[in-house]
Short mmCIF file of C-alpha atoms and ligand atoms in Angstrom, two decimals:
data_model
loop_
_atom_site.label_atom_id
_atom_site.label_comp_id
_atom_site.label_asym_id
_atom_site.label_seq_id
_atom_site.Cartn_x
_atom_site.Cartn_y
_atom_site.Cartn_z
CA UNK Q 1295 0.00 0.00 0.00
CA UNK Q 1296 1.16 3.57 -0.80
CA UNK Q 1297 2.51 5.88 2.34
CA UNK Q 1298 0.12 8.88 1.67
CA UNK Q 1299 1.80 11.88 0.80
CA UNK Q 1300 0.21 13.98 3.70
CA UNK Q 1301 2.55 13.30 6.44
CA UNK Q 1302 2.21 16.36 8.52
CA UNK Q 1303 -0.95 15.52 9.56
CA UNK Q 1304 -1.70 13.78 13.03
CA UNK Q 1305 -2.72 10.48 13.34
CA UNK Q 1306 -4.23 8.83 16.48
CA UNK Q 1307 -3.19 8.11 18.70
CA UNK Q 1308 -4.26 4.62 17.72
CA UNK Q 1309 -4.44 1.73 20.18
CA UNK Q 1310 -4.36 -1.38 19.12
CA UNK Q 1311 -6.45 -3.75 21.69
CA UNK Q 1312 -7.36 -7.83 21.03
CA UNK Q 1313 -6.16 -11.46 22.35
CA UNK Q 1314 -2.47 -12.70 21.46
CA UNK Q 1315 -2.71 -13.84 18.12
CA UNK Q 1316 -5.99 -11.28 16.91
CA UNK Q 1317 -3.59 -9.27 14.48
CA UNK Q 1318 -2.39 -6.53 16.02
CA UNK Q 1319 0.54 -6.77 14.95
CA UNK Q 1320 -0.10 -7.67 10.91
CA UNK Q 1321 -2.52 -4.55 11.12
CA UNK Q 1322 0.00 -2.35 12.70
CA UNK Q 1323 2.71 -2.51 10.16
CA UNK Q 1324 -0.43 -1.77 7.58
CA UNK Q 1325 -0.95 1.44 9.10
CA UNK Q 1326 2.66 2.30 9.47
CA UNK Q 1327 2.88 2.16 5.49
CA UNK Q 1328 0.23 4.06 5.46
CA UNK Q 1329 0.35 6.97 7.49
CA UNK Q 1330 3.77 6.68 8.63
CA UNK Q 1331 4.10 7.36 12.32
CA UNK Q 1332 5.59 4.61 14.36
CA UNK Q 1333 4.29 1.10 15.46
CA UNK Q 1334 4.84 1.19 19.12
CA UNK Q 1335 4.35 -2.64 20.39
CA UNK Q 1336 5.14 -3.18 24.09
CA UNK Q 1337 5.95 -7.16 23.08
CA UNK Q 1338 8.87 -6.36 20.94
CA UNK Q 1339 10.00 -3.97 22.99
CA UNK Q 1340 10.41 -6.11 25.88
CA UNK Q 1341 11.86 -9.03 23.35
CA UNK Q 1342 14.63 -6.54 22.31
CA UNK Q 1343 15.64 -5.88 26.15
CA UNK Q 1344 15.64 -9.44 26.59
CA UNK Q 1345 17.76 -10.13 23.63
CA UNK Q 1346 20.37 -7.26 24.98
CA UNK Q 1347 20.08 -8.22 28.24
CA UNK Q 1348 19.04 -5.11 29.71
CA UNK Q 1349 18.27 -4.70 33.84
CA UNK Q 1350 14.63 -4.90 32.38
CA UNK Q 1351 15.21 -7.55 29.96
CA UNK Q 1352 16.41 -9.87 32.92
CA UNK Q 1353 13.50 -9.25 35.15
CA UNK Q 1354 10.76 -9.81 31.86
CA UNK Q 1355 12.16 -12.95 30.51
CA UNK Q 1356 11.14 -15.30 32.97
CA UNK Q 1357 7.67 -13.81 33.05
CA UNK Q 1358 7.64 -13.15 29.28
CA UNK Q 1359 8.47 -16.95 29.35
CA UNK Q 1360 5.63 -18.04 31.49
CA UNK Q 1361 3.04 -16.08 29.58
CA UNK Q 1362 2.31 -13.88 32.70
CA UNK Q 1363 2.04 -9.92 32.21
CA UNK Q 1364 5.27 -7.82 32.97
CA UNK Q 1365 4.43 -5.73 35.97
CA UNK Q 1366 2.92 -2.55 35.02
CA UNK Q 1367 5.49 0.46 36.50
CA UNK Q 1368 7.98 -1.39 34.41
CA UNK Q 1369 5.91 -1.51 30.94
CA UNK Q 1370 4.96 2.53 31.83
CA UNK Q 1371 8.28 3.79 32.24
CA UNK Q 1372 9.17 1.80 29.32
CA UNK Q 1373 6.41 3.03 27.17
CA UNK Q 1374 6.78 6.99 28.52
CA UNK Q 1375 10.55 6.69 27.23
CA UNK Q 1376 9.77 5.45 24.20
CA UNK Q 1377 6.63 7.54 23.43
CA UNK Q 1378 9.36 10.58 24.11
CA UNK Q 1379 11.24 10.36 21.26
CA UNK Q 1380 10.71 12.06 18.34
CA UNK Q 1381 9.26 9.66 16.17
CA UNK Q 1382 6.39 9.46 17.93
CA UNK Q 1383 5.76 13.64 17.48
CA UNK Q 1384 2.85 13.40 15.26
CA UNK Q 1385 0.90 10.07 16.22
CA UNK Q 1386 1.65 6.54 16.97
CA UNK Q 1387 0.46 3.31 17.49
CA UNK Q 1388 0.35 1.24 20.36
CA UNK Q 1389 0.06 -2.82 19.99
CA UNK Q 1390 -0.42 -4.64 23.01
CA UNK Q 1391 -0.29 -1.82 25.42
CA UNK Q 1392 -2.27 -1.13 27.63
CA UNK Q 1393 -3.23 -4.53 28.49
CA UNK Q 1394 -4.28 -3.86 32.48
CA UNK Q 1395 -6.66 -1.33 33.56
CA UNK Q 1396 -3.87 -0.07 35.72
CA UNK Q 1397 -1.91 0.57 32.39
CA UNK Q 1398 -5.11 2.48 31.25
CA UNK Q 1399 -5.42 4.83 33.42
CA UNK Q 1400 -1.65 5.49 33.53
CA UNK Q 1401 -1.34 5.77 29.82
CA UNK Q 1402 -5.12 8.52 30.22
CA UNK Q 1403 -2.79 10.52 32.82
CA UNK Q 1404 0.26 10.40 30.15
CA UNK Q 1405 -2.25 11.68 27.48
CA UNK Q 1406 -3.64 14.47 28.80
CA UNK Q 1407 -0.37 16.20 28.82
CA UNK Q 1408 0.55 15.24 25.53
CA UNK Q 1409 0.09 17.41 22.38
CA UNK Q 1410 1.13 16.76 19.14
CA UNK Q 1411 3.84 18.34 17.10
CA UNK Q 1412 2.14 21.68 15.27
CA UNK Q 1413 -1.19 20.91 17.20
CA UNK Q 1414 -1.22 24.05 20.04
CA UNK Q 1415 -2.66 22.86 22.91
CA UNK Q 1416 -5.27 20.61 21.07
CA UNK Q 1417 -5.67 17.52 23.38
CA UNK Q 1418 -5.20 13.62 22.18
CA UNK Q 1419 -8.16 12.14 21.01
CA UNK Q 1420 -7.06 8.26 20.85
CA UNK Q 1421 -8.76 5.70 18.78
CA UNK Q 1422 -9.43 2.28 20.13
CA UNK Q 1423 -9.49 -0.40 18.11
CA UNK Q 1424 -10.70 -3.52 19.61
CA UNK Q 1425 -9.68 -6.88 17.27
CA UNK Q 1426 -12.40 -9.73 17.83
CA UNK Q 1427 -11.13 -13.26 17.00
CA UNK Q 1428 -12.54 -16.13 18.14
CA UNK Q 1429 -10.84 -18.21 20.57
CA UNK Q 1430 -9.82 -21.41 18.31
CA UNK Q 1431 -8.79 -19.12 15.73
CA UNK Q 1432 -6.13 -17.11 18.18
CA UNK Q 1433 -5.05 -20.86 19.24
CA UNK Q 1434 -4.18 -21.09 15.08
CA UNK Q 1435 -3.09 -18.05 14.28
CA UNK Q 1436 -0.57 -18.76 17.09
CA UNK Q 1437 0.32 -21.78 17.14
CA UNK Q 1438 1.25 -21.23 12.78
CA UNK Q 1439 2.85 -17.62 13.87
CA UNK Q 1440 6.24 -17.11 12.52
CA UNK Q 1441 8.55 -14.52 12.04
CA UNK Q 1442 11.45 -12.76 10.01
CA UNK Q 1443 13.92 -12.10 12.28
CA UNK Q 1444 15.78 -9.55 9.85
CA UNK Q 1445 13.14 -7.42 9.14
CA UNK Q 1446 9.68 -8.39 11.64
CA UNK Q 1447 7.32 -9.56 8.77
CA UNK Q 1448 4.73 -11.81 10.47
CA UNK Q 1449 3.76 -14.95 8.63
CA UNK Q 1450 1.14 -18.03 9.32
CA UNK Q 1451 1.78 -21.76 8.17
CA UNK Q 1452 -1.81 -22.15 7.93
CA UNK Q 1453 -3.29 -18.33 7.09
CA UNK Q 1454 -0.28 -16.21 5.49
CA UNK Q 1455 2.66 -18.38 4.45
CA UNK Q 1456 5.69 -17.51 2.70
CA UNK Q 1457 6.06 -18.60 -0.86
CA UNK Q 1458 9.44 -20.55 -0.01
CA UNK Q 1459 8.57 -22.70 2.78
CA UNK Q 1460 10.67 -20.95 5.86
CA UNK Q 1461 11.95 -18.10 4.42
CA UNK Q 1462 10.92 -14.30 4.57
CA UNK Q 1463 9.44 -13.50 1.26
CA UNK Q 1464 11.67 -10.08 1.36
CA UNK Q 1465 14.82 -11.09 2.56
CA UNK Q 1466 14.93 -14.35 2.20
CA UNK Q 1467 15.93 -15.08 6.18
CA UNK Q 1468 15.14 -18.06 7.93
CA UNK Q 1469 12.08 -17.33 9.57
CA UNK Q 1470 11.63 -18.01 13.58
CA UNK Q 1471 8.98 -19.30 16.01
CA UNK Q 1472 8.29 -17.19 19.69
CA UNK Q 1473 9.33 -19.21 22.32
CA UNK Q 1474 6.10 -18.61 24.18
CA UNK Q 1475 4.51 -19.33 21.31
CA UNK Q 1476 4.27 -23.10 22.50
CA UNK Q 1477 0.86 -24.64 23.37
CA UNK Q 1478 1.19 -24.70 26.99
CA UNK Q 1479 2.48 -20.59 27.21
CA UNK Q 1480 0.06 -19.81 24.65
CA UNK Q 1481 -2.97 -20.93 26.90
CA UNK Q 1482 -1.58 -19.28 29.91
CA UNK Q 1483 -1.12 -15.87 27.72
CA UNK Q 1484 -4.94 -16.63 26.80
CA UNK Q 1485 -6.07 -16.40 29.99
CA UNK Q 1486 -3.86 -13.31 31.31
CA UNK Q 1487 -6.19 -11.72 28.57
CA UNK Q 1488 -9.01 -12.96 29.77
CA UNK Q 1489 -8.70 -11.77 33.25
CA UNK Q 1490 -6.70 -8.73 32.83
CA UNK Q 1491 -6.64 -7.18 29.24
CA UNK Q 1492 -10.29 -7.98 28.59
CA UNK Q 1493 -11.92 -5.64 30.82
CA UNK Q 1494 -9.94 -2.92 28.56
CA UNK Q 1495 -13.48 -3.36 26.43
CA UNK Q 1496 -15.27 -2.25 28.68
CA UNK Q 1497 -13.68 0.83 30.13
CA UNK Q 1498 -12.94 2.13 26.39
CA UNK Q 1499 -16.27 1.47 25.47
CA UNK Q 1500 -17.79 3.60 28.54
CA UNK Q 1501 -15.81 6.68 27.61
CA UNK Q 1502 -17.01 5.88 24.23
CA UNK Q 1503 -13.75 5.79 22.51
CA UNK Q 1504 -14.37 1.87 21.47
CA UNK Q 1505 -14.42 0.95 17.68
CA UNK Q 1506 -14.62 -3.00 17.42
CA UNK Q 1507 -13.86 -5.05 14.46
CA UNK Q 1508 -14.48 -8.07 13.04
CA UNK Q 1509 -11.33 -9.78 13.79
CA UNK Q 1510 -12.61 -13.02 12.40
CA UNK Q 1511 -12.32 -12.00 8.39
CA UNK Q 1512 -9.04 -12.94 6.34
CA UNK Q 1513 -6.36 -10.31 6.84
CA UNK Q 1514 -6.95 -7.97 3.81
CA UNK Q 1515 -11.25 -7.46 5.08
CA UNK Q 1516 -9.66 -6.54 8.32
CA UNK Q 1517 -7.08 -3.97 7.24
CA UNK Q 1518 -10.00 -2.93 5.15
CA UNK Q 1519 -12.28 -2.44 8.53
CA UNK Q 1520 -9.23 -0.74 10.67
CA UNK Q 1521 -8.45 1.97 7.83
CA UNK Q 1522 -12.21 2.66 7.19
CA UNK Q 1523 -12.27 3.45 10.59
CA UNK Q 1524 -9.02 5.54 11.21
CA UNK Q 1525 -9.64 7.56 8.17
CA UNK Q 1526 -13.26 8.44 9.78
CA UNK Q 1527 -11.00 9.68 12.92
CA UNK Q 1528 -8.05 11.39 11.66
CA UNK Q 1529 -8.03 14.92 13.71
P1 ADP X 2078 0.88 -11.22 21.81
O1 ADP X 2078 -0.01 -10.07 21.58
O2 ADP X 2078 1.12 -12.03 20.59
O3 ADP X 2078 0.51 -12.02 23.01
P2 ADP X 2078 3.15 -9.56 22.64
O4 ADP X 2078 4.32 -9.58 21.75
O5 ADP X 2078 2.28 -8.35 22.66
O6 ADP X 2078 2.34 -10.84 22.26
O7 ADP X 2078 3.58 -9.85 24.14
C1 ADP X 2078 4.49 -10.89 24.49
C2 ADP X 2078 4.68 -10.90 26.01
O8 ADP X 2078 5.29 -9.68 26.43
C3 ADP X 2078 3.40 -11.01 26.82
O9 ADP X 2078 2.96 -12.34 26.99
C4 ADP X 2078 3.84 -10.37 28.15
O10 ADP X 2078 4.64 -11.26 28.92
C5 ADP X 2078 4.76 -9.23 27.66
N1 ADP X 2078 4.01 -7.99 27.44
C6 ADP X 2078 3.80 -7.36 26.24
N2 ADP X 2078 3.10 -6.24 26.40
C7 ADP X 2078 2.83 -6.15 27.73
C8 ADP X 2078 2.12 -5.21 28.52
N3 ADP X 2078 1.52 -4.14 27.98
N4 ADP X 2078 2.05 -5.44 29.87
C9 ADP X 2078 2.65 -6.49 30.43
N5 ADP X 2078 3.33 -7.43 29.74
C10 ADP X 2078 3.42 -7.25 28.40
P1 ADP X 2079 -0.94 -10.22 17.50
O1 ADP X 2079 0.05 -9.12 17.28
O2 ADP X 2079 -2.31 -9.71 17.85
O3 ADP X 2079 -0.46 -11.26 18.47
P2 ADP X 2079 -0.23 -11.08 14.76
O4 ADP X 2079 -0.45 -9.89 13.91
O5 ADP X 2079 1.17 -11.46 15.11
O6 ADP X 2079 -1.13 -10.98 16.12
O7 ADP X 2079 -0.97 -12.31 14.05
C1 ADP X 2079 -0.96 -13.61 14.64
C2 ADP X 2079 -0.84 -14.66 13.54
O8 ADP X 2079 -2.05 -14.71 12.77
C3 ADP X 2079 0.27 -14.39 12.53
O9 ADP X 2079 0.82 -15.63 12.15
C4 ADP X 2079 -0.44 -13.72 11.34
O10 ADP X 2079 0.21 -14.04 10.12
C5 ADP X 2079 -1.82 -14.35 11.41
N1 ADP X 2079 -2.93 -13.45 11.04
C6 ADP X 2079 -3.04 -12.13 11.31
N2 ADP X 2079 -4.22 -11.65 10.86
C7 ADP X 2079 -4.88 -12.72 10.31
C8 ADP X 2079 -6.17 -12.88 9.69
N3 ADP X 2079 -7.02 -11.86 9.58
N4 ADP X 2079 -6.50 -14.10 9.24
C9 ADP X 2079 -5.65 -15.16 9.37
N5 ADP X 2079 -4.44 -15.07 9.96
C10 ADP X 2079 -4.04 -13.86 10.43
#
């Protein structure tokens, strides 16, 4: 897809809300093409200070490991540093953050600070986007998840594969399987959502910020649902 030419304007914020394994990701690289202002996703994030072995890399990777949620004052402060750069001056997207109500109403405190580059003093309106997906469709899509791990394409086995069987259709790198993106991780990770991202729904929808999508459609429908809706939002 073409990155529009208009890239002063604004864009979102957009949050990206669902199960492991609804799409956020796939969609966010989508609307990075398009509108060009950064995909912000707490999970690779936390994967990078694993793999560097960071203070806060050490303390995820068990937890990371055991499917459990990273304990919120550590995703914040991570988030507020990287939401301060300058990339992130004229929008961004989050993926996979917030995913505890006590990450909500951190990230509503962070926001009403926040202006955008050129904006005055025009407050954030975010956009939530909430990804359906059934459950034994997440248990699919995750269990056939893989990876580039040159340049972060996602891929499925079943849904999305690459035309050469294990290799990144742009680079041509081996591509790579999450570690907790094993059958017994994956159902633990399914119900940390269940008890602790899920109620997200709710709150967004009661401050009427909620857009939900059919995350049950093949890829392309669904990009075609999340841009239909962002467009109707821009500010
Ligand atoms: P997915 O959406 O496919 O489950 P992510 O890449 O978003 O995967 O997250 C991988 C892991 O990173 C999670 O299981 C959790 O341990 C940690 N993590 C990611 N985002 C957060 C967050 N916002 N709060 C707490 N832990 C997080
Ligand atoms: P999330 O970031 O929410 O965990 P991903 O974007 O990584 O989810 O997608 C999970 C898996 O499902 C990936 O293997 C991806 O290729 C695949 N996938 C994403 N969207 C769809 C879709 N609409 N239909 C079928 N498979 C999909």
């Amino acid at each position: 897809m073409k990155v529009q030419a208009a890239v002063n304007k604004t864009v979102g914020p957009i949050i990206l809300l669902g199960a492991p394994g609804a799409g956020k990701g796939t969609q966010a690289k989508l609307i990075v093409e398009r509108y060009g202002v950064p995909q912000i996703s707490t999970g690779d994030l936390l994967r990078d200070h694993v793999s560097r072995g960071t203070e806060l890399g050490k303390q995820a990777k068990a937890i990371m490991d055991a499917g459990k949620l990273v304990p919120d004052d550590l995703v914040n402060d991570m988030v507020a540093e990287r939401l301060s750069r300058p990339d992130a001056a004229r929008g961004f997207i989050l993926d996979g953050y917030p995913r505890t109500l006590a990450q909500a109403q951190w990230l509503d405190l962070y926001l009403a600070d926040k202006v955008f580059e050129n904006q005055g003093e025009r407050k954030l309106h975010p956009v939530v986007i909430d990804i359906a997906v059934e459950y034994n469709q997440l248990l699919r899509r995750l269990t056939g998840r893989r990876s580039c791990p040159t340049c972060g394409r996602i891929y499925n086995v079943y849904f999305q594969p690459p035309r050469v069987a294990d290799l990144c259709d742009v680079d041509g790198a081996k591509l790579v399987t999450r570690r907790d993106d094993c059958e017994e991780v994956i159902s633990e990770r399914l119900r940390a959502y269940q008890r602790q991202t899920l109620p997200l729904v709710d709150f967004y929808r009661a401050k009427g910020q909620l857009l939900e999508i059919n995350g049950d459609q093949d890829a392309s429908a669904v990009s075609r649902d999340v841009l239909k809706v962002i467009d109707g939002h821009r500010l």
